Coordinates of C-alpha atoms in Angstrom, one line a residue:
X1463 CA -17.6 -13.6 8.9
X1464 CA -19.8 -11.7 10.8
X1465 CA -17.7 -8.0 11.2
X1466 CA -17.5 -6.2 14.8
X1467 CA -15.9 -3.4 14.9
X1468 CA -15.3 -0.5 17.7
X1469 CA -16.3 2.7 17.5
X1470 CA -14.6 5.8 18.7
X1471 CA -16.1 9.1 19.3
X1472 CA -14.8 12.8 19.2
X1473 CA -15.3 13.6 22.2
X1474 CA -18.7 13.7 24.9
X1475 CA -19.8 16.6 22.9
X1476 CA -19.3 15.4 19.8
X1477 CA -21.5 12.3 18.4
X1478 CA -19.9 11.7 15.4
X1479 CA -17.7 8.6 14.8
X1480 CA -13.8 7.9 14.2
X1481 CA -13.8 5.3 11.3
X1482 CA -9.8 5.4 11.1
X1483 CA -6.9 6.7 12.6
X1484 CA -3.0 7.5 11.6
X1485 CA -0.4 9.2 12.0
X1486 CA -1.6 12.2 10.1
X1487 CA -5.3 11.9 9.9
X1488 CA -8.7 10.4 11.5
X1489 CA -11.4 9.4 9.2
X1490 CA -15.5 10.6 10.6
X1491 CA -18.0 9.5 9.5
X1492 CA -20.7 12.4 8.9
X1493 CA -24.1 10.5 7.8
X1494 CA -23.8 9.1 4.7
X1495 CA -20.0 10.5 3.6
X1496 CA -16.3 10.3 5.3
X1497 CA -14.9 13.2 6.3
X1498 CA -10.7 12.8 5.9
X1499 CA -9.2 15.6 8.0
X1500 CA -5.9 16.0 8.9
X1501 CA -4.1 16.1 12.3
X1502 CA -2.4 20.1 12.8
X1503 CA -3.7 22.6 10.4
X1504 CA -2.0 21.4 6.7
X1505 CA -5.0 21.7 4.3
X1506 CA -2.5 22.1 2.1
X1507 CA -2.3 18.1 1.4
X1508 CA -5.9 17.7 1.3
X1509 CA -6.3 20.1 -1.6
X1510 CA -3.3 18.4 -2.9
X1511 CA -5.0 15.0 -2.2
X1512 CA -8.0 16.4 -4.1
X1513 CA -6.4 17.4 -7.3
X1514 CA -5.2 14.2 -7.5
X1515 CA -9.0 12.3 -6.7
X1516 CA -10.4 14.8 -9.1
X1517 CA -8.9 13.9 -12.1
X1518 CA -9.0 10.0 -11.5
X1519 CA -12.4 7.8 -11.9
X1520 CA -11.6 3.9 -11.5
X1521 CA -14.0 1.3 -9.6
X1522 CA -11.2 0.7 -7.4
X1523 CA -10.0 4.0 -6.4
X1524 CA -11.5 6.1 -4.1
X1525 CA -13.9 8.8 -5.5
X1526 CA -14.6 12.0 -4.2
X1527 CA -18.6 12.2 -2.5
X1528 CA -19.7 15.5 -3.5
X1529 CA -19.2 18.7 -5.7
X1530 CA -18.6 20.7 -3.1
X1531 CA -15.7 18.2 -1.1
X1532 CA -14.7 20.2 1.4
X1533 CA -15.9 20.7 4.9
X1534 CA -15.0 23.1 7.6
X1535 CA -15.2 22.0 11.3
X1536 CA -17.8 23.0 13.6
X1537 CA -15.4 23.7 16.8
X1538 CA -12.4 22.8 15.2
X1539 CA -11.1 26.2 14.1
X1540 CA -9.1 26.2 11.1
X1541 CA -9.7 22.5 10.1
X1542 CA -11.2 21.4 7.0
X1543 CA -12.5 17.8 6.2
X1544 CA -12.4 16.2 2.5
X1545 CA -15.3 14.3 1.6
X1546 CA -14.7 10.6 0.3
X1547 CA -16.7 7.8 -0.5
X1548 CA -18.1 5.6 3.0
X1549 CA -16.5 2.1 3.2
X1550 CA -16.5 -0.5 5.0
X1551 CA -13.1 -1.2 7.1
X1552 CA -9.7 -1.4 5.9
X1553 CA -7.9 -4.4 4.7
X1554 CA -5.2 -3.9 7.6
X1555 CA -8.6 -3.8 10.2
X1556 CA -10.3 -6.7 8.6
X1557 CA -7.7 -8.8 8.4
X1558 CA -7.0 -8.4 11.8
X1559 CA -10.8 -9.1 13.1
X1560 CA -10.1 -11.8 11.3
X1561 CA -7.1 -13.7 13.5
X1562 CA -6.1 -16.2 14.3
X1563 CA -7.5 -17.5 11.0
X1564 CA -6.4 -16.3 7.7
X1565 CA -8.1 -14.5 4.7
X1566 CA -8.6 -17.4 1.7
X1567 CA -6.4 -17.0 -0.7
X1568 CA -8.5 -16.9 -3.6
X1569 CA -10.3 -13.5 -1.5
X1570 CA -6.4 -12.3 -1.1
X1571 CA -6.0 -12.6 -5.0
X1572 CA -9.6 -11.0 -5.6
X1573 CA -8.5 -7.7 -3.7
X1574 CA -5.0 -7.5 -4.7
X1575 CA -6.0 -8.0 -9.1
X1576 CA -8.4 -6.0 -8.6
X1577 CA -5.7 -3.4 -6.7
X1578 CA -3.4 -4.0 -9.8
X1579 CA -6.4 -2.7 -12.3
X1580 CA -6.1 0.5 -10.2
X1581 CA -2.3 0.6 -10.5
X1582 CA -1.6 -0.3 -13.9
X1583 CA -4.7 2.6 -14.5
X1584 CA -2.7 4.7 -12.3
X1585 CA 0.4 4.2 -14.1
X1586 CA 0.1 3.9 -17.3
X1587 CA -3.3 6.5 -18.1
X1588 CA -2.1 8.8 -16.4
X1589 CA 1.3 9.1 -15.5
X1590 CA 0.4 9.1 -11.4
X1591 CA 2.1 6.9 -8.3
X1592 CA 0.2 6.1 -5.2
X1593 CA 3.9 6.3 -3.4
X1594 CA 2.0 4.7 0.1
X1595 CA 0.6 1.2 -0.9
X1596 CA 0.0 -0.5 2.6
X1597 CA -3.3 -2.8 4.4
X1598 CA -4.7 0.5 5.5
X1599 CA -4.8 2.6 2.2
X1600 CA -7.3 -0.8 1.1
X1601 CA -10.3 0.3 1.7
X1602 CA -13.1 -2.5 1.4
X1603 CA -16.4 -2.3 0.3
X1604 CA -18.6 -5.4 0.7
X1605 CA -21.1 -6.0 -1.8
X1606 CA -24.2 -7.9 -1.5
X1607 CA -26.2 -9.7 -4.1
X1608 CA -26.1 -13.3 -4.1
X1609 CA -23.0 -13.7 -2.0
X1610 CA -21.0 -10.9 -0.8
X1611 CA -18.0 -9.6 -2.8
X1612 CA -15.7 -7.6 -2.2
X1613 CA -14.7 -4.0 -3.8
X1614 CA -11.2 -3.0 -2.8
X1615 CA -10.5 0.8 -3.0
X1616 CA -6.5 2.4 -3.0
X1617 CA -6.9 5.3 -0.4
X1618 CA -5.1 7.9 0.5
X1619 CA -4.0 9.5 -2.6
X1620 CA -1.7 13.0 -0.2
X1621 CA 1.4 11.3 -1.5
X1622 CA 0.6 10.7 -4.8
X1623 CA 3.0 12.7 -6.8
X1624 CA 4.2 11.7 -11.3
X1625 CA 5.2 8.5 -11.8
X1626 CA 8.8 9.9 -12.7
X1627 CA 10.4 12.8 -10.9
X1628 CA 14.0 14.3 -10.7
X1629 CA 16.1 11.5 -8.0
X1630 CA 16.5 15.2 -6.0
X1631 CA 13.3 15.4 -4.8
X1632 CA 13.0 12.4 -3.3
X1633 CA 14.1 12.5 0.7
X1634 CA 11.7 15.5 1.1
X1635 CA 8.8 13.1 -0.2
X1636 CA 10.1 9.6 1.7
X1637 CA 11.6 10.9 4.9
X1638 CA 9.4 10.1 7.5
X1639 CA 7.9 6.8 6.6
X1640 CA 8.0 3.4 8.2
X1641 CA 11.9 1.4 6.8
X1642 CA 10.0 -1.5 6.2
X1643 CA 7.3 -0.4 4.1
X1644 CA 10.0 1.2 1.6
X1645 CA 11.7 -0.1 -1.0
X1646 CA 15.8 -0.1 -1.4
X1647 CA 15.9 2.6 -3.8
X1648 CA 14.2 4.6 -2.0
X1649 CA 16.3 3.5 1.5
X1650 CA 19.3 4.4 -0.9
X1651 CA 18.3 8.0 -1.4
X1652 CA 17.8 8.8 2.3
X1653 CA 20.6 7.2 2.6
X1654 CA 22.6 10.0 0.4
X1655 CA 20.9 12.4 1.6
X1656 CA 21.1 11.6 5.8
X1657 CA 25.4 12.8 6.4
X1658 CA 25.3 10.0 8.9
X1659 CA 23.0 11.1 11.0
X1660 CA 20.7 7.7 9.1
X1661 CA 19.4 4.4 11.6
X1662 CA 20.7 0.9 11.0
X1663 CA 18.5 0.2 8.3
X1664 CA 18.8 3.0 5.7
X1665 CA 23.1 2.4 6.0
X1666 CA 21.9 -1.2 4.4
X1667 CA 22.7 0.2 1.3
X1668 CA 24.7 2.0 -1.7
X1669 CA 23.2 3.8 -4.0
X1670 CA 24.1 2.5 -7.7
X1671 CA 23.0 5.7 -9.1
X1672 CA 25.3 8.7 -8.0
X1673 CA 23.7 11.3 -9.8
X1674 CA 21.0 13.2 -8.6
X1675 CA 19.3 15.0 -11.9
X1676 CA 19.2 11.7 -12.9
X1677 CA 15.0 10.4 -13.3
X1678 CA 13.4 8.3 -10.8
X1679 CA 10.5 5.7 -11.4
X1680 CA 8.1 5.6 -8.7
X1681 CA 5.9 3.6 -10.2
X1682 CA 8.1 0.4 -10.3
X1683 CA 8.4 0.9 -6.3
X1684 CA 4.5 1.1 -6.1
X1685 CA 5.3 -2.4 -7.4
X1686 CA 7.4 -3.1 -4.9
X1687 CA 5.6 -1.8 -2.1
X1688 CA 2.3 -3.9 -4.0
X1689 CA 4.3 -7.4 -3.5
X1690 CA 5.7 -6.4 0.0
X1691 CA 1.3 -5.8 0.9
X1692 CA 0.5 -8.9 -0.7
X1693 CA 2.9 -10.2 1.5
X1694 CA 1.6 -8.8 4.5
X1695 CA -2.3 -10.2 3.3
X1696 CA -1.3 -13.2 2.3
X1697 CA 1.1 -14.4 5.8
X1698 CA -0.3 -11.8 8.5
X1699 CA 3.7 -10.8 8.6
X1700 CA 6.2 -8.5 6.8
X1701 CA 8.4 -9.3 4.7
X1702 CA 11.8 -7.9 5.4
X1703 CA 13.1 -5.9 8.8
X1704 CA 15.1 -3.0 7.8
X1705 CA 14.6 -1.7 11.3
X1706 CA 17.6 -3.1 13.1
X1707 CA 20.4 -3.0 10.5
X1708 CA 20.3 -6.7 9.1
X1709 CA 17.8 -8.3 6.9
X1710 CA 17.0 -11.1 4.3
X1711 CA 16.6 -8.8 1.9
X1712 CA 20.1 -8.9 0.9
X1713 CA 19.0 -12.7 -0.8
X1714 CA 17.5 -10.6 -3.1
X1715 CA 20.4 -8.4 -3.8
X1716 CA 22.8 -11.1 -4.4
X1717 CA 20.5 -12.5 -6.4
X1718 CA 19.9 -15.7 -4.7
X1719 CA 16.2 -15.6 -3.6
X1720 CA 16.2 -19.5 -3.5
X1721 CA 17.8 -18.8 0.2
X1722 CA 15.2 -16.4 1.3
X1723 CA 12.4 -19.0 0.3
X1724 CA 13.9 -21.5 2.4
X1725 CA 14.4 -20.0 5.6
X1726 CA 12.5 -22.0 8.2
X1727 CA 9.9 -19.1 9.3
X1728 CA 9.2 -18.8 5.1
X1729 CA 8.9 -22.7 4.9
X1730 CA 6.2 -22.5 7.7
X1731 CA 4.6 -19.7 6.2
X1732 CA 4.2 -21.4 2.7
X1733 CA 3.2 -24.0 4.1
X1734 CA 0.1 -21.9 5.2
X1735 CA -0.9 -21.9 1.9
X1736 CA -1.2 -25.3 1.0
X1737 CA -5.0 -25.0 3.1
X1738 CA -6.0 -23.8 -0.5
X1739 CA -3.5 -23.6 -3.2
X1740 CA -1.8 -26.8 -4.8
X1741 CA 1.8 -26.8 -5.0
X1742 CA 1.9 -24.7 -8.8
X1743 CA -0.3 -22.2 -7.4
X1744 CA 2.6 -22.2 -4.3
X1745 CA 5.5 -21.4 -6.6
X1746 CA 3.7 -19.3 -8.7
X1747 CA 2.8 -16.6 -6.0
X1748 CA 6.8 -17.0 -5.3
X1749 CA 7.1 -16.4 -8.1
X1750 CA 5.3 -13.2 -8.1
X1751 CA 7.1 -12.4 -5.3
X1752 CA 10.7 -11.9 -7.0
X1753 CA 9.8 -10.1 -9.8
X1754 CA 7.9 -7.5 -7.2
X1755 CA 11.3 -7.6 -5.1
X1756 CA 13.8 -6.9 -7.9
X1757 CA 16.9 -5.1 -6.2
X1758 CA 17.5 -3.1 -9.6
X1759 CA 14.0 -1.0 -10.4
X1760 CA 13.9 -1.8 -13.7
X1761 CA 14.1 -5.2 -13.8
X1762 CA 9.9 -5.1 -11.9
X1763 CA 7.6 -6.2 -13.5
X1764 CA 4.7 -3.3 -14.4
X1765 CA 1.6 -3.1 -13.2
X1766 CA -0.1 -4.9 -17.0
X1767 CA 2.7 -7.4 -16.2
X1768 CA 1.7 -8.1 -13.0
X1769 CA -1.8 -9.4 -14.2
X1770 CA -0.7 -11.4 -16.9
X1771 CA 1.0 -13.5 -14.5
X1772 CA 0.4 -17.3 -14.0
X1773 CA -1.0 -16.4 -10.7
X1774 CA -3.2 -13.9 -11.4
X1775 CA -4.7 -15.6 -14.5

């Protein structure tokens, strides 16, 4: 597949190339490294990301590109960039460029198996949670051997934290996210903090844990987001939409996930998989989604269990 990537410039007087952008940051190509620059002057988040990445070493997690990782930007007073490995394209834009065709299922499976390995390392060996898993935060590296291989790497660790935290700390870390990428337990905690001013999405749930000082397992939030992101990659659609206050996720709350999969729109998506998946494989991936989307976080599998699931084996 030939990739055609649009290029942007910072300004007419600057030759640096913007290769990625979000509400919070820009990624600039500078020679053979990527320079992550936050919008505004919040250097603390870059320092936090550096501190997290400096303790990680996994094939499928982005690496710092220098032993001197920070660089002051010329002509940008007070702005600092963090030097990172230079990848080819994030999964969101890779899928967007491929449309209307979808990425074949074996390739999606390979990408997400490697992502699951990175998350297992993060959860089990480092006791950390990523907290922001989405297509935009999976960077693809194309390795030219006898045939092109894709090595995905998890990026953007600015919101990473210890996997076990106090419930009372949730609001500040999650309050400005898109509702469509939030696990239900996070929506519940945000709802408790909003005092009636929340959006319809945040009023969808009643909290099942009223103890503000209880321990919260963010690795299970990663599992839910892993499921959401896999769904995005396979079907080029969101699994749920919270923003209008109603969502088919109620089927999972009521422990009737079969009603979710029987919807006409969802059946059409599943039929798309028949091009390169057997009926057994389709049933296996449905079972994997059912596990990742469990309403009670404690009932969701670990990443080790996900890697042992029939769909990945």
